[in-house]
Amino acid sequence: MKGSDLDLHSRGQARFVDDLPEPEGLLHAVVLPSPVAHGSIKRLDTEKARHSPRVRAVLTAADIPGTNQIGTLVADEPLLAENTVDFVGQPVAVVLADSEAAARAALALVELQTEELPAVLDPRRAQELGELIVAPRTFCLGEVEDIWEKCAVVLEGTVESGAQEHLYLETQGALALPGEWGGVRVISSTQSPTGVQRVIARILGLAMHQVEVEVTRLGGAFGGKEDQATAWAALAAFGAVSCGAAVKLVLHRHEDMVYTGKRHPYSSDYRIGVSAEGKVLAYQVEFYQNAGAAADLSPAILERTLFHCTGSYFVPNVRATAYCCRTNIAPNTAFRGFGGPQGMFVIEAALFKAAAALGVSPAELQEKNLLKEGDTFPYGMAATRCSAPICWQEAKSRYDYESTRARVDAFNRNNTLHKKGLSLMPVCFGISFTNTVLNQGAALVHVYTDGSVSVSTGAVEMGQGVKYKILEVAARVFSIDSKRVKVESTSTLRVANTSPTAASTGADLNGKATEIACQAILKRLKEVAAGELEKEDPGKVEIRQEQILYDGERTSLSWERLIPRVYTRRVNLSAQAHYATPGIYFDKTKEKGEPFSYHAYGTALCEVTVDCLRGTYEVDAVSVVHDLGPSLVPQVDLGQAEGGIVQGIGWLTLEEVLYSEQGQLTTATLSTYKVPDIYHTPKELEVHFLEDTENPLGLFHSKAIGEPPLMYGIGVYYALLAAIQAFRPEADLPVTAPMTPERVLMTLYADRLGELRGFAKKPRSKRSVSP
Ligand code: LUZ
Ligand code: MOS
């Protein structure tokens, strides 16, 4: 797309926080991290560091002028540690110097003594100890207890899913510039400008109007900057106001990996009951979420797990309980899917196991229980415009499921050292913030006298392309060339009270607000045009491709000629608009409501080949049918779908986050943490957007795309499990992710590990535990 951010990226001209021209007198901030997972602070002496060359200040909690609190949902997280440290990497002090090297050199001079306290890393252990961040939540539908004995098969199992590092290309960072009257302007790499603004105001004891936060673009976020960009921006602002100088704080990759939270690991127990005909009659599940040392967004993420605990299926009797477990690792946070993937992963395990017990394929069981129009979710909402069955059938026919099945089965009969696995993975994902209040967006649109258009919204561009959707909205409403439109940076001065750009809602909420603002201006343009043309009825004026029509006939007016006339007549060429998603609500006392505006649906067919001698594997194909409605910008939607799929595959296959027993992250480098590269993307990756569908609740009838495709990656996990099952048909395979080649190998030979030298018998090695 010419003239787009992509153009700037490929030329290296896109500016991120660390690329901004450095202001005069800039100070560099570096953070002193807690070296231990849990301890009480016995001594914190900054004297020597303060007197280190070129150091301007060393700030600790004691220097904070306002309230030392950054918690968004629960007030349980200090910006700088106060009496205890609760995870390795927790910020304890910040050093400000006129060079980064000087600041780093001074770090070693800060004297920090802690007395170690017992660290808990395992969420189940935390739950036993009563270390819950919020009270457990339970979603119920029907009554599971009466049902078990009516089932032909009742199975129980445990499922483990791992953490995931966001690995945005641009690490966390901010540049803070002190302003007049004690205020501050901050350029932050955040998904949540208002969240950053609110916390800075609190930390510094300022009114929010004293704090401006601006975001041009982020080099990726994936949820990692929904809540966790805040601390770094607040530290920079704190430094800037304390020293009266510009302050830059940008984390190094290694620091970013250690200091910031990740996707939550979950440990879960399920019980599933299925009739002889293959209908799931009851499902019970307990989720133990490893929240880390502070709430961050964990309670909301926990809630989204419950909302997605039955995946794309209708289950008449459900009891799902979730525990938000406090542990001594960095607070885990939002990550594309926001707990939904963890919930869906478990029901797929239950179906996989139940299918084996019934002697049918998982696909047969999945299909029999697939959501259809009018089915009720455990939270009481009914599935409407439910395209789950259409996507499922379309995926099966478009990608020749039956013949692929036959080919895979034949391959497995004819090969002993290679096995193929096939899976179908339906996705159903609720669109809206589950916290109803966040479902609002706003826009500010200006038309300049030369006919160019400036659009500001609450949406943050993080590489996902929301900017092109908003640009398209303005161009469509005005019917002008998109080259006339510019989508501006996101600033709390231009658009206030923004929700984070998250929950796949950025384009829906802010695009709708843009549409409303443009419509308001358009109405005025039509009135002026009618006047200029000496016609009666502004309703008969139309703009089509920059030409002004009256009653369908071309007139002498064009966009370029009309706009200056509007100005001359002293009519407002600007509009501000607000959009709030209608109809949604949720009653937490009953755990029932209609929390989502709509659901996104689709199905993936996944095929893998496992080398059963080595444990290595290839993802042969991921072929998707996805219901998107009419796409607003197809390249953007395809980019989101492909990226999400590969990221989902990475979560459950390659990406393994490990901590030592002392709570040190042992996978804090790119040599120990593997993300998918081009060689690990599926050899064939096809995404077909369902045609002829409409979503009256979405932006120009389209559907949100940011998160749902990630969950197709779950299908690759179960394809791998199917391949292993083909090698060991009798085994009861553990469901533990990520399914790294190492784990594949261990699972292939789990019954013979004693014979194989070099492998520990215990599935968890001594040095590393995965919480
Ligand atoms: N953030 C949030 C999210 O605050 N609430 C949500 O429901 C959500 N869902 C997905 C991603 N981020
Ligand atoms: Mo998010 S997981 O920031 O939509």
mmCIF file with all atom_site columns, C-alpha atoms and ligand atoms in Angstrom, residues 226 304 338 432-434 438 502-503 707, ligand 1:
data_model
loop_
_atom_site.group_PDB
_atom_site.id
_atom_site.type_symbol
_atom_site.label_atom_id
_atom_site.label_alt_id
_atom_site.label_comp_id
_atom_site.label_asym_id
_atom_site.label_entity_id
_atom_site.label_seq_id
_atom_site.pdbx_PDB_ins_code
_atom_site.Cartn_x
_atom_site.Cartn_y
_atom_site.Cartn_z
_atom_site.occupancy
_atom_site.B_iso_or_equiv
_atom_site.pdbx_formal_charge
_atom_site.auth_seq_id
_atom_site.auth_comp_id
_atom_site.auth_asym_id
_atom_site.auth_atom_id
_atom_site.pdbx_PDB_model_num
ATOM   1  C CA . GLU A 1 226 ? -2.422  -2.809  26.981 1.00 0.00 ? 226 GLU A CA 1
ATOM   2  C CA . ARG A 1 304 ? -12.701 -14.188 29.150 1.00 0.00 ? 304 ARG A CA 1
ATOM   3  C CA . PHE A 1 338 ? -6.964  -12.564 26.411 1.00 0.00 ? 338 PHE A CA 1
ATOM   4  C CA . SER A 1 432 ? -16.491 -6.544  22.755 1.00 0.00 ? 432 SER A CA 1
ATOM   5  C CA . PHE A 1 433 ? -14.578 -5.777  25.893 1.00 0.00 ? 433 PHE A CA 1
ATOM   6  C CA . THR A 1 434 ? -16.140 -8.007  28.531 1.00 0.00 ? 434 THR A CA 1
ATOM   7  C CA . LEU A 1 438 ? -14.782 0.059   27.808 1.00 0.00 ? 438 LEU A CA 1
ATOM   8  C CA . ALA A 1 502 ? -7.609  -4.049  22.429 1.00 0.00 ? 502 ALA A CA 1
ATOM   9  C CA . ALA A 1 503 ? -10.155 -6.832  22.386 1.00 0.00 ? 503 ALA A CA 1
ATOM   10 C CA . GLU A 1 707 ? -7.687  -11.916 17.864 1.00 0.00 ? 707 GLU A CA 1
HETATM 11 N N1 . LUZ B 2 .   ? -8.935  -6.186  27.255 1.00 0.00 ? 1   LUZ B N1 1
HETATM 12 C C1 . LUZ B 2 .   ? -9.876  -5.918  28.175 1.00 0.00 ? 1   LUZ B C1 1
HETATM 13 C C2 . LUZ B 2 .   ? -9.083  -7.141  26.340 1.00 0.00 ? 1   LUZ B C2 1
HETATM 14 O O1 . LUZ B 2 .   ? -9.685  -5.048  29.007 1.00 0.00 ? 1   LUZ B O1 1
HETATM 15 N N2 . LUZ B 2 .   ? -11.034 -6.600  28.136 1.00 0.00 ? 1   LUZ B N2 1
HETATM 16 C C3 . LUZ B 2 .   ? -11.283 -7.574  27.233 1.00 0.00 ? 1   LUZ B C3 1
HETATM 17 O O2 . LUZ B 2 .   ? -12.351 -8.172  27.240 1.00 0.00 ? 1   LUZ B O2 1
HETATM 18 C C4 . LUZ B 2 .   ? -10.268 -7.875  26.309 1.00 0.00 ? 1   LUZ B C4 1
HETATM 19 N N3 . LUZ B 2 .   ? -10.427 -8.846  25.423 1.00 0.00 ? 1   LUZ B N3 1
HETATM 20 C C5 . LUZ B 2 .   ? -9.450  -9.114  24.576 1.00 0.00 ? 1   LUZ B C5 1
HETATM 21 C C6 . LUZ B 2 .   ? -8.278  -8.391  24.616 1.00 0.00 ? 1   LUZ B C6 1
HETATM 22 N N4 . LUZ B 2 .   ? -8.099  -7.414  25.484 1.00 0.00 ? 1   LUZ B N4 1
#
